[in-house]
C-alpha cells in the first residue's frame, strides 16, 4: 500500500502556510450566509442596490481577512517565565508582544495556546487592544505545566478576530522557551522532616566566611582583605566586606528512593521531597541535603541558592540518561 | 465615553439608519417606527440588569411568538407580507434592546440592521439610500469592531475585560480610523461589484408587484376633491427628455395624458368599458395606437429603422407635427403610463431581463397601461401635441354623434333640471360645437380657482357636487372645472370625457431634462370633433393650471436635487447590462458576432496604466504623509522595524543611543554596529550644521538590515 500523502488543496495550503490557520466563527458563518442570500437576491432580481450591498458585504469579508492577516503577520510574541515554575501550579509568565510595523497600529491581538497541540500544559491567554507602531507591550499571565522536568512552554499562537470577530486568524509563534519545571510544592508541616535531623552544623542567622551570601558590612580591622567587595567599595567610596550566612545548627537529609520519571509513586515521592525541602529551608538555621538512591546527591546547605539547586535536581531526577 | 456606552449608542444609530432606508422606501409605517422608537428609548435609558431573569426571558419568548403568529396571519390573510415582516423585525429589535447585556445580543441587533438595509435596497430607489448606506456602513463597522473587542473580554475573562474597557476607551480615535478605512474599502467593493458584476436578473421566485403607493387619483375611480395636497407637493414624479428641444420653452405646456374616464355619477368618475376600446398594434420597438387617424406615415426617426408618425388629417393643418420624448416615470402605484396628448406610439426602454417582462397594453379611451414590477419605468412616446385651431374646430360645425359615442353622453339629463337648463342657456344659439364649448368655458372662467374646497354639505342630502360647484361655491380646483365642462357639454349633446394627467413640465438645466412634479397634476376635458378626433379643452383658469408651479419652496435647490435624483436613476437604479457592456466597450473590450470577447489591448493597457498611475500617486502621497520626510529618519524607522521584529522594540521614552545600549546589553546580533548607527543618527538628526555624513549612516543601516 502506498504511504504517499494526498496533496492538500492549494487554498488550504495557502491558508496554513507558515503556521497560520483560519477559523470561521459563528458570527462569521451567519454573515457569510447573509451575504450569499443577498448575492442570490441580487443576481435573481438584477437590483442594482442589492448588488451594491452584496459587493460591500463581500468587501467586508475580504477586508476582514486581509486585516486579520496583516495583524498576525506583524505581531511578534515571546513568553518568558517571570518566576520559578512548579508542576501543576499556575505560575507567572510574561508575554512580550511587539508590533513589527513602524507605521501602523496593531489592534486586538491575543497570544494563546496552540490548541492543535495535544498537551496538558496550559497558559492563560492574554489580549491587548493596541500596540503602537514599532512598539512593545508586556502582558502578564500564568502557565500551568503538567509535569516536572525540562520542557518547552506550551506552543503559542498569535491570534486575532480583528476587525469584526467573523474569522479567527492564528499564526504560530516560532520561538518557544524551554524551562525547568520544578516539582509541585504542597504545604507540608516541617516536623515531618525534622525527625531525621542529624544534629550537626552551625547556628542559624550567624554570618560566616562561607555559605550563602548574606550581605555587606563596613570593613573592620582584622578582616580578611580577600573578603573586601571591590565593586561596592568603588561605588560607595569606603571599604566594605562580604558576609555569608553560616550553615544551620540542625540538619536534615531527605531520602528519595530510586525511580523513573512518570511512575506515579516516584512522582509522588519527588513532590513530597520537594515540599519538605522547601518547607525545611524556610526554617531558620536548618540545613537541608538530599540523598537519592542512598547516595548523597545534594550536600547540606541553606538559602535561596541552595533551594534552587535542590529543586533543579528534583526537577530532573529519575529521567533516563540521554543515549549517546 | 466608555466602550460599553459607545456600543449601546452605535447599536441605536445603526438600527435607526437601517430603519430609515426602509422608511424612506415607504415599506415601514411611521406609526410602527415611532412605537418601536419609544420602546427602544425606554430600553436605552432604563437600568440594564446584569442578567435577564428566567421569568422575563419566558415573557419575551411568548411575546415574540405571539408577534410571529400575528405577522404570519397578517401576511396570509391580508396579504401584507412586507409590512408584517418589517413590523415583526421591529418587535425583535425592541426585544433585543431590552436584553442587550452581552456581545451576542448586539451582534443580533447588527444582523437585524443588515436585514433592514437589504429591505431598504429593494424598496428604496431614492437618492437618500446611498447616503444612508454610506453612513450606516461606517457606523456598523465601528459597532462591529467595538462589539468584537468587548466579546473578547467576555471570552477571555475578567482580567482581559478590564484591559479591553480601559485600553478600548482610550483608543477610540484609532478604532474610528480603522472602521472608516474598512467602510471605505467596503464601499469601493460595493461599487466594483455594482459596475462589473453582470446583471443576469434571472427572476426566479419573483411574482407580481410588491409595493403599492397611491399618490394621486390616476386609477379608474376618481372622486371629486382631494387634489389639494397634490397641488402643493413638489415631488418629481417623472423626468422627460424630448428628442429635440429646439423651440421648446422652459415651462412646457404639453398635456401629459394618464387616465381617461367616461362615466359620471354623484361626484364620482369611473370608466364604463362602453367607451372607445383602443388596443395597441405592435410595430418594431413600438406599440401603436391603431384607430384615431394614426398610422405609419410621416417620417419620425425611431430606433430600429421604423418611421412612426401621424398621418395627415383633413381640416387640421398641423396634424402631421409630432414630438418624441423619453420618460422615466417613478413608481406611482398605478399601472397608467403618461404621454403627451395626442399619443401615437409608445415603447418601453428596457433595462435588462426583468424589465423585459414588463408589458404595455392599450385600455379604454386611449389609456396606456403597463404590467410591471415595482420601481421606476422608462419608456418613449411619439405624440401629436399640436391642437386644431379654433377656426378649424369651428369649421367642423356640429358633427354627427353616432351610437359609438353613446358612452360619452352618459348622465345626460340625470343630474338635475338646473344643470340641464344651465347648459341649454349657455349653448343657446351656438353656431358650432366649438362655439358651444367656448361659451361654457367662458362661463366657467368667471369662477374662482381654489384648492380649499370644503366637503360639499349638500352631498348629504343627495345633491351632486357639480351642482354645488356650479350654483353655490363657484370655486374649486381643476377636477371641478373639468367635471363641470364635461357635464354641461353632455347636457348639450356633446360627447366628452374627462382626462387626468399632468400639465406640462419644468426644464431642469442642471440635468438637461423636464421634471414633471406632483403639483402639475391636472384634469381637463376631451371633446369629440368628428373626423378631427378628440380635442383637448381646459376650462381651469390659467392661475389654477399653473398653481403648482411655485410648490417648491426653494426652486434652485429643488432643481439641483431633481438633477441629482435623475442622475441617480439613470446611472445607478437603471444601470444595466447594456450600460455594463458600454463601459467594457469604453475600456476596450467588445463582443464579436460570434459572441467571443475581443479586447483592444492598447486601450486596455492605456486605461489600466492610468488607473495604476493614479493609484500609485495616491499611495505615494499617503506613504509620504505617514513616512518620515528625511532620509535619516526613514533609515532609522527601517532599523527600528527590523529590531522590533526581533523582539527589541524601542520604548517611547528611549533615545536612539539608550535603545541601542539596551539592545547591546541583551546580546542582540550586530549590537556594535547598532551602537555606532544610533550615535551617528543622533548626530545627523540633531547635530549642528549640515555636514553630517548621511552616506555613512546609510552604510551602517544596510549592514544592520542585511543581517538575518
mmCIF file of C-alpha atoms in Angstrom, chain A residues 26-27 30-31 34 38-60 62-64 67 76 78 96 98-103 105 107-108 110 112 124-130 132 134-136 139-142 159-166 175, chain B residues 107 111 114-115 117-118 120-122 124-125 129 133 137 141 144-145 148-149 152 155-156 159-160 163-164 167-168 171 174-175 177-178 182 185-186 189-190 193-194 197-206 354 568 572-576 623 626-627 637 641 644-645 647-651 662:
data_model
loop_
_atom_site.group_PDB
_atom_site.id
_atom_site.type_symbol
_atom_site.label_atom_id
_atom_site.label_comp_id
_atom_site.label_asym_id
_atom_site.label_seq_id
_atom_site.Cartn_x
_atom_site.Cartn_y
_atom_site.Cartn_z
ATOM 1 C CA UNK A 26 -20.493 31.503 14.360
ATOM 2 C CA UNK A 27 -20.972 35.192 13.573
ATOM 3 C CA UNK A 30 -24.064 33.978 9.821
ATOM 4 C CA UNK A 31 -22.512 36.835 7.876
ATOM 5 C CA UNK A 34 -26.486 36.549 4.760
ATOM 6 C CA UNK A 38 -28.150 38.891 -0.698
ATOM 7 C CA UNK A 39 -25.961 37.805 -3.626
ATOM 8 C CA UNK A 40 -28.604 35.376 -4.792
ATOM 9 C CA UNK A 41 -31.300 38.025 -4.422
ATOM 10 C CA UNK A 42 -29.160 40.483 -6.395
ATOM 11 C CA UNK A 43 -28.479 38.043 -9.221
ATOM 12 C CA UNK A 44 -32.085 36.948 -9.221
ATOM 13 C CA UNK A 45 -33.659 40.374 -9.257
ATOM 14 C CA UNK A 46 -30.956 42.326 -11.080
ATOM 15 C CA UNK A 47 -31.480 45.051 -8.470
ATOM 16 C CA UNK A 48 -28.559 47.453 -8.619
ATOM 17 C CA UNK A 49 -28.786 48.475 -4.981
ATOM 18 C CA UNK A 50 -28.698 44.862 -3.882
ATOM 19 C CA UNK A 51 -25.558 44.475 -5.983
ATOM 20 C CA UNK A 52 -24.011 47.358 -4.046
ATOM 21 C CA UNK A 53 -24.991 45.811 -0.707
ATOM 22 C CA UNK A 54 -23.698 42.424 -1.858
ATOM 23 C CA UNK A 55 -20.430 43.959 -3.045
ATOM 24 C CA UNK A 56 -19.985 45.812 0.239
ATOM 25 C CA UNK A 57 -20.569 42.618 2.206
ATOM 26 C CA UNK A 58 -18.092 40.714 0.052
ATOM 27 C CA UNK A 59 -15.574 43.506 0.530
ATOM 28 C CA UNK A 60 -16.122 43.349 4.293
ATOM 29 C CA UNK A 62 -12.227 40.141 2.108
ATOM 30 C CA UNK A 63 -11.152 43.224 4.062
ATOM 31 C CA UNK A 64 -11.699 41.401 7.314
ATOM 32 C CA UNK A 67 -6.744 42.938 8.070
ATOM 33 C CA UNK A 76 5.794 39.232 17.448
ATOM 34 C CA UNK A 78 7.511 35.769 23.298
ATOM 35 C CA UNK A 96 6.231 40.290 25.333
ATOM 36 C CA UNK A 98 5.646 43.754 19.803
ATOM 37 C CA UNK A 99 4.460 45.414 16.628
ATOM 38 C CA UNK A 100 6.956 44.982 13.801
ATOM 39 C CA UNK A 101 5.270 47.629 11.680
ATOM 40 C CA UNK A 102 6.805 51.057 12.201
ATOM 41 C CA UNK A 103 3.770 52.864 10.753
ATOM 42 C CA UNK A 105 -1.084 50.179 14.949
ATOM 43 C CA UNK A 107 -5.071 46.123 17.114
ATOM 44 C CA UNK A 108 -6.872 43.412 19.031
ATOM 45 C CA UNK A 110 -4.243 37.771 21.741
ATOM 46 C CA UNK A 112 -2.988 31.917 23.209
ATOM 47 C CA UNK A 124 -3.837 31.525 30.084
ATOM 48 C CA UNK A 125 -4.438 33.731 27.032
ATOM 49 C CA UNK A 126 -3.505 37.381 27.033
ATOM 50 C CA UNK A 127 -5.074 40.123 24.967
ATOM 51 C CA UNK A 128 -4.211 43.651 24.070
ATOM 52 C CA UNK A 129 -6.335 46.232 22.333
ATOM 53 C CA UNK A 130 -3.490 48.184 20.781
ATOM 54 C CA UNK A 132 1.563 51.338 18.835
ATOM 55 C CA UNK A 134 7.029 49.733 16.318
ATOM 56 C CA UNK A 135 6.120 49.473 19.988
ATOM 57 C CA UNK A 136 6.054 46.695 22.503
ATOM 58 C CA UNK A 139 1.381 41.307 29.388
ATOM 59 C CA UNK A 140 1.193 39.062 32.403
ATOM 60 C CA UNK A 141 -0.420 35.677 32.652
ATOM 61 C CA UNK A 142 0.075 32.274 34.259
ATOM 62 C CA UNK A 159 -4.466 35.116 17.247
ATOM 63 C CA UNK A 160 -6.831 37.812 16.167
ATOM 64 C CA UNK A 161 -10.510 38.145 15.420
ATOM 65 C CA UNK A 162 -9.972 41.683 14.277
ATOM 66 C CA UNK A 163 -11.829 43.593 12.953
ATOM 67 C CA UNK A 164 -15.310 42.087 13.266
ATOM 68 C CA UNK A 165 -14.978 38.768 15.018
ATOM 69 C CA UNK A 166 -16.048 36.916 11.875
ATOM 70 C CA UNK A 175 10.243 30.736 19.302
ATOM 71 C CA UNK B 107 -24.462 41.115 17.112
ATOM 72 C CA UNK B 111 -27.878 41.368 11.908
ATOM 73 C CA UNK B 114 -28.442 44.368 7.972
ATOM 74 C CA UNK B 115 -31.830 42.816 7.157
ATOM 75 C CA UNK B 117 -30.780 47.559 4.842
ATOM 76 C CA UNK B 118 -31.410 44.677 2.443
ATOM 77 C CA UNK B 120 -34.235 49.175 2.001
ATOM 78 C CA UNK B 121 -32.123 48.264 -1.026
ATOM 79 C CA UNK B 122 -35.140 46.584 -2.572
ATOM 80 C CA UNK B 124 -35.911 52.457 -1.684
ATOM 81 C CA UNK B 125 -34.977 53.977 -5.035
ATOM 82 C CA UNK B 129 -30.291 55.357 0.072
ATOM 83 C CA UNK B 133 -25.962 53.348 3.359
ATOM 84 C CA UNK B 137 -21.525 51.257 6.799
ATOM 85 C CA UNK B 141 -18.029 48.796 11.034
ATOM 86 C CA UNK B 144 -18.695 45.537 14.876
ATOM 87 C CA UNK B 145 -15.179 46.447 15.991
ATOM 88 C CA UNK B 148 -15.725 42.369 18.841
ATOM 89 C CA UNK B 149 -13.405 43.903 21.457
ATOM 90 C CA UNK B 152 -13.009 39.208 23.505
ATOM 91 C CA UNK B 155 -14.429 35.237 26.127
ATOM 92 C CA UNK B 156 -11.098 35.655 27.876
ATOM 93 C CA UNK B 159 -8.819 40.424 33.542
ATOM 94 C CA UNK B 160 -8.991 40.878 29.780
ATOM 95 C CA UNK B 163 -7.953 45.675 29.901
ATOM 96 C CA UNK B 164 -10.357 45.948 26.934
ATOM 97 C CA UNK B 167 -7.487 50.433 26.554
ATOM 98 C CA UNK B 168 -10.513 50.486 24.256
ATOM 99 C CA UNK B 171 -8.096 54.093 21.688
ATOM 100 C CA UNK B 174 -7.712 54.688 16.355
ATOM 101 C CA UNK B 175 -10.793 52.472 16.222
ATOM 102 C CA UNK B 177 -9.976 55.433 11.858
ATOM 103 C CA UNK B 178 -9.891 51.670 11.359
ATOM 104 C CA UNK B 182 -12.807 49.277 6.359
ATOM 105 C CA UNK B 185 -12.926 49.541 1.379
ATOM 106 C CA UNK B 186 -16.418 48.029 1.579
ATOM 107 C CA UNK B 189 -16.056 46.799 -3.147
ATOM 108 C CA UNK B 190 -19.739 47.570 -3.478
ATOM 109 C CA UNK B 193 -19.493 44.739 -7.914
ATOM 110 C CA UNK B 194 -22.090 47.265 -8.992
ATOM 111 C CA UNK B 197 -20.986 42.159 -11.885
ATOM 112 C CA UNK B 198 -23.158 41.082 -14.839
ATOM 113 C CA UNK B 199 -26.848 41.794 -14.410
ATOM 114 C CA UNK B 200 -28.474 38.454 -15.021
ATOM 115 C CA UNK B 201 -31.836 39.200 -13.472
ATOM 116 C CA UNK B 202 -32.903 35.572 -13.748
ATOM 117 C CA UNK B 203 -36.132 36.441 -11.970
ATOM 118 C CA UNK B 204 -36.694 33.219 -10.018
ATOM 119 C CA UNK B 205 -39.469 33.418 -7.404
ATOM 120 C CA UNK B 206 -40.397 36.943 -8.466
ATOM 121 C CA UNK B 354 -36.564 41.921 -15.539
ATOM 122 C CA UNK B 568 -29.067 58.571 -9.709
ATOM 123 C CA UNK B 572 -27.461 53.739 -10.536
ATOM 124 C CA UNK B 573 -31.007 52.410 -10.495
ATOM 125 C CA UNK B 574 -31.176 51.979 -14.271
ATOM 126 C CA UNK B 575 -27.617 50.719 -14.639
ATOM 127 C CA UNK B 576 -27.977 47.557 -16.679
ATOM 128 C CA UNK B 623 3.072 56.824 2.248
ATOM 129 C CA UNK B 626 2.904 58.610 7.006
ATOM 130 C CA UNK B 627 6.613 58.065 6.469
ATOM 131 C CA UNK B 637 12.430 53.731 11.016
ATOM 132 C CA UNK B 641 11.173 47.911 12.447
ATOM 133 C CA UNK B 644 11.111 45.286 16.703
ATOM 134 C CA UNK B 645 10.608 42.137 14.669
ATOM 135 C CA UNK B 647 11.747 41.492 19.886
ATOM 136 C CA UNK B 648 13.781 44.624 20.637
ATOM 137 C CA UNK B 649 11.214 47.325 20.047
ATOM 138 C CA UNK B 650 12.181 50.816 21.133
ATOM 139 C CA UNK B 651 10.309 52.141 24.100
ATOM 140 C CA UNK B 662 19.683 48.179 25.910
#
